[in-house]
Every structure is written in structure tokens, then in C-alpha cells.
Amino acid sequence: MLHAATNSSSLAFYSASRRYRQHSRQFFSTQIHETMELMPNGQLRFATYDLQGILMPSANAVISAAGKPGKCMWCHESKALTLFQEQDDVPGYLTAQEFVERVALTNEELTEIRNALSTDLVFANQSDHTLSELLYISFMEPSLHIT
């Protein structure tokens, strides 16, 4: 469960909560805090903090099913991602639809900000995405097998 609180695309904050059931009641307990910051060059910086505010070296696999963001930085680090699977609405939290709408608005704001920047990286150029994927695959997942 992600609870979002943001007042601009320059800083978004999400709390990942885990669902617990006790005596036919369910409740949520915040486990981590995830942040997303827009850097001056238009790229996003992500960080995960524990409940004491200490920066975590990586996401907790029990809470987050996040994969390898380096494998596809275009998708995982160029925009805010929406839901990957259906999610039940829970009172006191954003509904799934509200979350999807919030993410869409954040991405629209990111596009507007980036379009006003003068940098070498053009986020709208989808061929850059393909080329970076091919570059990654060439080095990190070679297909030549010597027998």
C-alpha cells in the first residue's frame, strides 16, 4: 500500500505500508518511506528511508517487489510509475484511481519542466530508450556462448 503526499513534482513522498490481519480486522503499518526528487538536469533521484529516517542501501524485498532499475533506467528513472496490478481501495489512503491520476499529473508536470530545459538528454526521444536498452543488453547480458 502506498500513501502519497506531494505538493509538486519536485518532491514526491510515498510510505510503503504492510497489511496485517488480526481477529478479522485489517490494519496497515508503515514500513519505509520512498522519496522522488527532480534534479536540476530533469532526471529523477530516488531514495528509500527506514522509519528512523536512515537512508537504506536498497529496497526491502518483503515490502517492495522492485526489480533492477539499472536494467531499464528509461522506464524506472525517467518518470513516476503507476500501479502494476489491481489494488483494493483502503479508507484513509488514496484510492487506486486517485493514485493513478496523481502519477499521471506528476508525469505531465515532469514533461513540462523537462521541455523547458536545455540539456543533451531529450526525454521525448524514444529511440534513445531503445539504444540504451541495446547497449545494456550488449554488455550485461551477452548472448555469445562458447562451448
Short mmCIF file of C-alpha atoms in Angstrom, two decimals:
data_model
loop_
_atom_site.label_atom_id
_atom_site.label_comp_id
_atom_site.label_asym_id
_atom_site.label_seq_id
_atom_site.Cartn_x
_atom_site.Cartn_y
_atom_site.Cartn_z
CA MET A 1 0.00 0.00 0.00
CA LEU A 2 1.43 3.37 -0.98
CA HIS A 3 0.27 6.51 0.69
CA ALA A 4 1.32 9.53 -1.37
CA ALA A 5 1.86 13.07 -0.18
CA THR A 6 3.22 15.65 -2.59
CA ASN A 7 2.68 19.29 -3.40
CA SER A 8 4.82 19.39 -6.55
CA SER A 9 6.67 17.13 -8.93
CA SER A 10 9.99 18.30 -7.48
CA LEU A 11 9.46 16.15 -4.42
CA ALA A 12 7.13 13.23 -4.03
CA PHE A 13 6.92 11.11 -0.91
CA TYR A 14 5.45 7.66 -0.53
CA SER A 15 5.08 5.50 2.55
CA ALA A 16 5.01 1.77 1.93
CA SER A 17 2.74 0.03 4.39
CA ARG A 18 2.24 -3.63 5.02
CA ARG A 19 -1.25 -5.07 5.57
CA TYR A 20 -1.85 -7.08 8.74
CA ARG A 21 -4.92 -9.02 9.79
CA GLN A 22 -5.90 -9.58 13.40
CA HIS A 23 -9.21 -11.03 14.60
CA SER A 24 -10.94 -10.41 11.24
CA ARG A 25 -9.71 -6.80 11.25
CA GLN A 26 -7.07 -5.46 8.95
CA PHE A 27 -4.68 -2.62 9.53
CA PHE A 28 -1.57 -1.17 7.94
CA SER A 29 1.81 -0.42 9.40
CA THR A 30 4.23 1.95 7.66
CA GLN A 31 7.47 0.13 6.89
CA ILE A 32 9.54 2.52 4.75
CA HIS A 33 9.45 5.96 3.18
CA GLU A 34 10.29 6.37 -0.51
CA THR A 35 11.15 9.75 -2.00
CA MET A 36 11.45 11.04 -5.54
CA GLU A 37 13.25 14.31 -6.25
CA LEU A 38 13.56 16.19 -9.53
CA MET A 39 17.18 17.25 -10.02
CA PRO A 40 18.11 20.44 -11.94
CA ASN A 41 19.02 18.42 -15.07
CA GLY A 42 15.50 16.95 -15.27
CA GLN A 43 16.41 13.50 -14.03
CA LEU A 44 14.79 11.89 -11.03
CA ARG A 45 16.60 10.80 -7.88
CA PHE A 46 15.00 8.12 -5.74
CA ALA A 47 15.77 7.19 -2.15
CA THR A 48 14.32 4.84 0.45
CA TYR A 49 14.47 5.60 4.17
CA ASP A 50 13.66 3.46 7.17
CA LEU A 51 11.30 4.61 9.91
CA GLN A 52 14.16 6.35 11.75
CA GLY A 53 14.97 8.42 8.65
CA ILE A 54 18.15 6.49 7.82
CA LEU A 55 18.91 6.08 4.11
CA MET A 56 18.54 2.42 3.11
CA PRO A 57 21.06 0.89 0.66
CA SER A 58 18.29 -0.93 -1.22
CA ALA A 59 14.59 -1.72 -1.11
CA ASN A 60 13.36 -4.39 1.28
CA ALA A 61 12.26 -7.36 -0.87
CA VAL A 62 9.48 -8.23 1.60
CA ILE A 63 7.85 -4.83 1.05
CA SER A 64 8.86 -3.92 -2.48
CA ALA A 65 8.91 -6.19 -5.50
CA ALA A 66 11.12 -3.71 -7.33
CA GLY A 67 13.48 -5.22 -9.83
CA LYS A 68 16.75 -3.96 -11.27
CA PRO A 69 16.20 -0.28 -12.14
CA GLY A 70 19.58 -0.17 -13.89
CA LYS A 71 18.30 -2.67 -16.44
CA CYS A 72 15.86 -0.15 -17.84
CA MET A 73 16.68 3.25 -16.42
CA TRP A 74 14.46 4.91 -19.00
CA CYS A 75 11.33 3.33 -17.56
CA HIS A 76 12.38 3.18 -13.94
CA GLU A 77 14.15 6.50 -13.54
CA SER A 78 12.61 8.84 -16.10
CA LYS A 79 9.09 9.05 -14.69
CA ALA A 80 6.84 8.08 -11.82
CA LEU A 81 5.46 4.60 -12.38
CA THR A 82 1.83 3.68 -11.98
CA LEU A 83 0.32 0.53 -10.49
CA PHE A 84 1.39 -2.80 -11.97
CA GLN A 85 -1.51 -4.81 -10.63
CA GLU A 86 -5.03 -4.29 -9.38
CA GLN A 87 -5.18 -2.84 -5.89
CA ASP A 88 -8.02 -2.73 -3.39
CA ASP A 89 -9.01 0.69 -2.08
CA VAL A 90 -8.48 1.23 1.65
CA PRO A 91 -10.16 4.00 3.68
CA GLY A 92 -7.70 6.72 4.70
CA TYR A 93 -5.41 6.16 1.71
CA LEU A 94 -5.50 7.31 -1.88
CA THR A 95 -7.78 5.11 -3.94
CA ALA A 96 -6.10 3.22 -6.76
CA GLN A 97 -7.71 5.63 -9.24
CA GLU A 98 -6.55 8.68 -7.27
CA PHE A 99 -3.02 7.26 -7.19
CA VAL A 100 -3.03 6.64 -10.96
CA GLU A 101 -4.32 10.19 -11.54
CA ARG A 102 -1.65 11.63 -9.19
CA VAL A 103 1.08 9.75 -11.05
CA ALA A 104 -0.26 10.95 -14.43
CA LEU A 105 -0.32 14.56 -13.19
CA THR A 106 3.22 14.24 -11.82
CA ASN A 107 4.44 12.89 -15.16
CA GLU A 108 2.69 15.71 -17.05
CA GLU A 109 4.44 18.23 -14.79
CA LEU A 110 7.77 16.45 -15.38
CA THR A 111 7.28 16.67 -19.14
CA GLU A 112 6.52 20.41 -18.97
CA ILE A 113 9.58 21.08 -16.79
CA ARG A 114 11.86 18.96 -18.99
CA ASN A 115 10.63 20.58 -22.19
CA ALA A 116 11.81 23.93 -20.80
CA LEU A 117 15.33 22.62 -20.07
CA SER A 118 18.33 22.88 -22.37
CA THR A 119 20.18 19.58 -21.87
CA ASP A 120 21.74 16.83 -24.01
CA LEU A 121 19.11 14.36 -22.84
CA VAL A 122 15.81 14.60 -24.70
CA PHE A 123 13.31 12.58 -22.69
CA ALA A 124 10.77 12.57 -25.53
CA ASN A 125 13.21 10.81 -27.88
CA GLN A 126 12.03 7.20 -27.58
CA SER A 127 14.84 5.91 -29.83
CA ASP A 128 17.26 6.81 -27.03
CA HIS A 129 15.36 4.32 -24.90
CA THR A 130 15.85 1.56 -27.46
CA LEU A 131 19.54 2.35 -27.92
CA SER A 132 20.20 2.36 -24.17
CA GLU A 133 18.42 -0.98 -23.80
CA LEU A 134 20.55 -2.48 -26.59
CA LEU A 135 23.70 -1.07 -25.02
CA TYR A 136 22.80 -2.56 -21.65
CA ILE A 137 21.96 -5.96 -23.15
CA SER A 138 25.20 -5.99 -25.17
CA PHE A 139 27.35 -5.62 -22.07
CA MET A 140 25.32 -7.09 -19.23
CA GLU A 141 23.52 -9.94 -20.97
CA PRO A 142 25.78 -11.15 -23.79
CA SER A 143 24.31 -13.87 -25.98
CA LEU A 144 27.57 -15.47 -27.18
CA HIS A 145 28.14 -18.83 -25.54
CA ILE A 146 31.40 -20.65 -26.14
CA THR A 147 31.07 -24.43 -25.86
#
